[in-house]
Amino acid sequence: DLLKFYGRPDAPMLLKTRAVPSLAMWGVKFLGAANVSQFERATALNVRLALYSLKVMSDWRQSVNLSYDGAQNGTAKIYRDHAALNAGLAKAEKMRSLGVDFELLSPQALSKRQPALEPIQTSLAGAVYFPNDESGDAYKFVQEVLSVTERLGVRTRWNAAATELIIRKQKVSGVRLASGEFLSADRVVIAAGAHAPSLTNQAGVSLAVKPVKGYSLTFSAKNLAAEERMQFPIVDDDLHAAVTPLGDRLRVAGTAEFCGFDERLDERRIENLRKILRAVLPEQARRLEADELVQWSGFRPMHAYGAPWIGPTPVQGVFVNAGHGHLGWTLAAGSGEALAQTILNEKSEFDLSDYKV
């Protein structure tokens, strides 16, 4: 798909020419892993961790009050032709064998559950609905977790970039910050997203992770009537994007841009998301666009092998939790819980032995 879209600025996936040299070695590893067996292995690993993450999230909600516009209403993937729908069904059947429930919905059945989609009902071939999926605002979630952990004694440092692991005799003794300050530590977790490789290399781990920029647009939905609002997230497989309700807001997120660490917002990519909004919610789009709130982009840490690296490194006391790609928040709770149990030498509920290359 990436090569198919090459040169199209409005494409859902975009490879910028200036980023090609930095992707050379990563690309070799990615192509080496681009086979059916590795894809199925990565899918199984991600699904197993995602299901565990759902359990951990449920446990956290029961133990503390987390307010992040969370919803447990499922999600649906929509398909605009029968060939795509059949391909989506085949994928869903494989996911079912891994423990993921789904339902096939006709366009009429989808519109009954999601009345906001009635205007595009005749252009759809059908949908695959995943009833156990959850959604929410990842930023609000992080703020909530930060608040809870600070009450438990966690200390947070801002604008303190870690640049060097201090290692003596294959054992970590601390971290040096960009300011030159030294922080003593006998355990360090590298969870630096797309920036993780520069630190993992120091611990003897060649992490095949590159940044892939994704975009989102957030709109106010306060002026929409109840029947016009989304009831649960919709993933448009053809457009490689998702439309998600977040309380009184609506977020459109998607696209993948290989551009290194270029943080600039490309207006063509932003417009692409507006087109997706119009394609999914044509009757609400004009009013939503009039109340556009936030344009955002961020870097997905894409691992060449399709699944994250979670666990210890060859250096005693250094652990990695990185490479989750577009599934960052989906896998976050389970990744953190399982790694914490490993670090504390507790009896683990989840086996992390396969989550390393």
XYZ file of C-alpha atoms in Angstrom:
357
model
C 0.000 0.000 0.000
C 2.829 2.413 0.848
C 4.330 2.143 -2.632
C 0.873 2.306 -4.203
C 0.287 5.689 -2.558
C 3.814 7.022 -3.189
C 3.775 10.592 -4.507
C 0.165 11.301 -3.537
C 0.071 14.034 -0.869
C -3.566 13.204 -0.016
C -2.886 9.485 0.441
C -3.715 7.755 3.757
C -0.102 6.509 3.847
C 2.702 8.777 2.687
C 6.425 8.179 2.270
C 8.391 11.426 1.974
C 11.509 11.163 -0.176
C 13.770 12.865 2.369
C 12.918 10.157 4.926
C 14.014 7.270 2.685
C 17.731 7.210 3.703
C 16.880 7.008 7.420
C 14.560 4.067 6.737
C 17.112 1.925 4.890
C 18.081 -0.552 7.616
C 14.638 -0.474 9.200
C 13.155 -1.155 5.771
C 15.347 -4.212 5.282
C 14.122 -5.640 8.589
C 10.539 -4.684 7.793
C 10.672 -6.426 4.412
C 12.309 -9.435 6.018
C 9.336 -9.669 8.390
C 6.775 -9.068 5.617
C 5.610 -12.667 5.355
C 2.521 -14.551 6.419
C 4.084 -16.400 9.348
C 5.580 -13.275 10.927
C 2.362 -11.297 10.339
C 0.297 -13.992 12.036
C 2.793 -14.217 14.890
C 2.736 -10.435 15.452
C -1.068 -10.376 15.241
C -1.348 -13.136 17.842
C 1.064 -11.335 20.174
C -0.782 -8.024 19.830
C -4.215 -9.583 20.328
C -3.097 -11.522 23.409
C -1.634 -8.374 24.949
C -4.674 -6.281 23.968
C -7.069 -8.682 25.697
C -4.903 -8.617 28.818
C -4.867 -4.797 28.633
C -8.676 -4.740 28.624
C -8.653 -6.774 31.838
C -6.065 -4.498 33.465
C -8.002 -1.383 32.459
C -11.133 -2.863 34.021
C -9.226 -3.603 37.233
C -7.871 -0.064 37.341
C -11.316 1.455 36.873
C -12.624 -0.609 39.773
C -9.776 0.386 42.083
C -9.589 4.128 41.268
C -11.880 6.665 39.645
C -10.456 7.425 36.191
C -12.343 10.018 34.126
C -11.168 10.057 30.497
C -14.349 10.072 28.368
C -14.096 6.301 28.403
C -16.777 4.128 26.809
C -17.313 0.380 26.583
C -19.652 0.383 23.573
C -17.532 -1.544 21.075
C -16.278 -0.399 17.677
C -17.240 -1.152 14.086
C -15.219 -1.392 10.888
C -17.193 -0.275 7.846
C -16.644 -1.533 4.296
C -17.789 0.111 1.083
C -17.742 -2.906 -1.244
C -18.334 -6.630 -0.833
C -14.781 -7.664 -1.709
C -13.409 -5.500 1.101
C -16.119 -6.759 3.453
C -15.248 -10.386 2.708
C -11.568 -9.666 3.307
C -12.468 -7.952 6.593
C -14.570 -10.942 7.616
C -11.684 -13.307 6.921
C -9.459 -11.205 9.182
C -12.149 -11.116 11.868
C -12.499 -14.908 11.768
C -8.770 -15.233 12.442
C -9.133 -12.760 15.306
C -12.009 -14.824 16.701
C -9.700 -17.827 16.876
C -7.491 -15.667 19.112
C -10.359 -14.752 21.427
C -11.854 -11.616 19.837
C -15.641 -11.634 19.424
C -17.329 -9.943 16.479
C -20.656 -9.605 14.681
C -21.372 -9.101 10.994
C -23.784 -6.197 10.533
C -25.729 -5.293 7.412
C -25.832 -1.575 6.542
C -29.383 -1.485 7.911
C -28.400 -3.146 11.190
C -25.438 -0.787 11.547
C -27.645 2.268 10.991
C -30.081 0.997 13.611
C -27.284 0.866 16.187
C -25.551 3.970 14.862
C -28.271 6.296 13.461
C -25.658 8.934 12.607
C -24.541 6.698 9.718
C -27.957 6.458 8.074
C -27.037 9.020 5.352
C -24.252 6.716 4.053
C -26.153 3.455 4.532
C -26.676 2.861 0.804
C -22.950 3.302 0.087
C -21.909 0.566 2.517
C -21.587 -3.167 1.953
C -21.627 -3.918 5.669
C -19.660 -3.717 8.888
C -17.820 -5.887 11.372
C -18.704 -4.941 14.953
C -16.400 -5.748 17.876
C -18.571 -5.559 21.030
C -15.775 -5.747 23.616
C -13.702 -2.847 22.279
C -13.337 0.273 24.400
C -12.539 3.881 23.566
C -11.564 7.107 25.290
C -9.236 10.093 25.326
C -5.645 8.859 25.731
C -4.364 12.278 26.841
C -7.001 12.559 29.572
C -6.217 8.995 30.609
C -2.522 9.808 31.045
C -3.415 12.877 33.107
C -5.665 10.774 35.334
C -3.040 8.075 35.847
C -0.412 10.722 36.567
C -2.652 12.269 39.222
C -3.245 8.890 40.876
C 0.437 7.899 40.870
C 1.565 11.263 42.240
C -0.790 10.740 45.190
C 0.998 7.424 45.712
C 4.379 9.144 45.856
C 5.584 9.108 42.245
C 7.772 12.118 41.385
C 7.517 13.544 37.871
C 10.163 15.587 36.074
C 9.219 17.699 33.046
C 11.521 19.022 30.311
C 14.173 16.570 31.467
C 15.305 14.614 28.426
C 17.306 11.484 29.229
C 20.277 11.170 26.896
C 22.612 8.621 28.464
C 22.427 5.439 30.502
C 25.255 5.220 33.040
C 26.388 1.607 32.949
C 29.185 0.027 34.962
C 30.097 -3.667 34.667
C 26.892 -4.377 32.726
C 24.728 -2.908 35.472
C 22.866 0.403 35.329
C 23.621 3.009 37.980
C 21.548 5.894 36.649
C 20.608 8.220 33.821
C 22.195 11.444 32.628
C 19.884 14.209 31.450
C 20.477 16.634 28.598
C 21.155 19.324 31.210
C 24.067 17.242 32.521
C 22.266 16.294 35.733
C 22.754 12.700 36.938
C 19.819 10.725 38.347
C 20.789 7.660 40.357
C 18.721 4.530 39.656
C 19.109 0.792 39.924
C 16.225 0.130 37.546
C 15.430 2.053 34.372
C 12.535 1.496 31.961
C 13.040 2.819 28.437
C 9.545 3.803 27.313
C 10.501 6.649 25.007
C 8.306 5.808 22.029
C 9.944 6.471 18.673
C 12.973 7.955 20.468
C 13.686 4.703 22.338
C 16.394 3.268 19.995
C 19.011 5.864 20.968
C 18.775 4.619 24.561
C 18.246 0.911 23.940
C 21.390 0.847 21.775
C 23.350 1.785 24.897
C 21.938 -1.300 26.610
C 22.843 -3.661 23.780
C 19.399 -3.775 22.149
C 19.086 -2.799 18.496
C 15.463 -1.733 18.497
C 14.026 -1.648 14.970
C 11.686 1.285 15.624
C 11.043 4.306 13.396
C 8.641 7.247 13.784
C 5.494 7.230 11.666
C 3.493 10.444 12.016
C -0.228 10.248 12.547
C -2.726 13.112 12.604
C -5.975 13.841 14.386
C -8.649 16.522 14.331
C -10.947 17.114 17.300
C -14.321 18.816 16.921
C -16.986 19.994 19.338
C -20.160 17.897 19.024
C -22.232 19.983 21.426
C -24.408 21.391 18.644
C -25.430 17.972 17.306
C -28.752 16.430 18.246
C -28.649 13.111 20.137
C -29.544 11.049 17.046
C -26.788 12.765 15.058
C -24.042 11.853 17.523
C -21.826 8.818 17.199
C -22.639 6.037 19.660
C -19.346 4.179 19.247
C -16.178 4.542 17.150
C -16.188 3.785 13.442
C -13.089 2.610 11.599
C -13.193 3.182 7.839
C -10.918 0.448 6.524
C -10.827 1.917 3.022
C -9.754 5.361 4.247
C -7.416 4.047 6.983
C -8.965 6.291 9.634
C -11.237 6.247 12.677
C -14.018 8.551 13.869
C -14.426 8.416 17.646
C -16.918 10.077 20.005
C -15.311 11.495 23.156
C -18.044 12.884 25.370
C -19.060 16.215 23.835
C -16.279 15.987 21.246
C -15.598 13.993 18.111
C -12.132 12.975 16.945
C -11.024 11.937 13.461
C -7.639 10.225 13.472
C -5.567 8.429 10.899
C -3.040 8.643 8.087
C 0.544 7.422 8.303
C 3.401 9.653 7.215
C 7.018 8.494 6.986
C 8.827 11.811 7.421
C 11.359 11.282 10.186
C 10.780 13.524 13.206
C 9.335 16.410 11.186
C 6.753 17.909 13.589
C 5.182 20.313 11.112
C 1.469 19.947 10.460
C 0.921 19.352 6.760
C -2.299 21.116 5.761
C -2.867 18.538 3.016
C -2.947 15.800 5.637
C -5.277 17.856 7.826
C -7.590 18.366 4.861
C -7.473 14.632 4.259
C -9.004 14.093 7.705
C -11.710 16.645 6.974
C -12.551 14.684 3.804
C -12.817 11.529 5.893
C -15.225 13.302 8.248
C -17.354 14.341 5.257
C -17.292 10.778 3.902
C -18.453 9.224 7.182
C -20.746 11.987 8.517
C -21.749 14.041 5.454
C -24.775 15.719 7.059
C -22.967 16.701 10.272
C -19.589 17.610 8.764
C -20.285 21.270 7.988
C -21.406 22.046 11.553
C -18.570 20.006 13.060
C -15.965 21.768 10.914
C -17.318 25.110 12.096
C -16.428 24.001 15.647
C -12.991 22.547 14.938
C -11.007 22.553 18.170
C -7.574 20.971 17.850
C -5.208 19.904 15.090
C -2.616 17.430 16.330
C 0.103 15.091 15.146
C 2.302 12.582 16.921
C 4.853 9.884 16.175
C 3.891 6.245 16.331
C 6.861 4.050 17.302
C 6.605 1.455 14.525
C 8.521 -1.755 15.167
C 9.667 -3.476 11.973
C 8.471 -6.838 13.297
C 4.939 -5.659 14.075
C 4.862 -6.251 17.833
C 6.422 -4.358 20.757
C 9.605 -5.222 22.649
C 8.825 -5.531 26.369
C 11.243 -6.901 28.937
C 14.835 -6.912 30.196
C 17.945 -6.016 28.225
C 21.454 -7.525 28.530
C 22.258 -4.735 31.010
C 21.123 -5.532 34.550
C 18.400 -3.149 35.674
C 17.499 -1.819 32.208
C 14.122 -2.737 30.713
C 12.400 -1.849 27.438
C 8.731 -1.068 26.814
C 8.572 0.291 23.265
C 7.572 -0.351 19.660
C 3.780 -0.515 20.053
C 3.088 1.339 16.805
C -0.496 2.481 16.302
C -1.608 0.224 19.188
C 0.105 2.310 21.870
C -2.832 2.959 24.181
C -4.524 -0.324 23.248
C -1.561 -2.227 24.700
C -0.395 0.280 27.312
C -2.071 -0.977 30.492
C -1.176 -4.607 29.912
C 2.393 -3.760 28.911
C 2.957 -1.656 32.019
C 1.346 -4.126 34.410
C 3.209 -7.142 33.051
C 6.559 -5.339 32.990
C 6.059 -4.020 36.542
C 5.461 -7.562 37.762
C 8.639 -8.675 35.981
C 10.721 -5.856 37.492
C 9.395 -6.556 40.996
C 9.945 -10.308 40.589
C 6.283 -10.902 41.318
C 4.327 -13.870 40.030
C 3.349 -12.696 36.566
C -0.186 -12.950 35.200
C 1.138 -12.494 31.683
C 4.092 -14.167 29.960
C 6.343 -11.593 28.291
C 8.913 -14.083 26.999
C 7.737 -13.750 23.377
C 7.775 -9.918 23.367
C 11.345 -9.480 22.243
C 13.110 -10.133 18.971
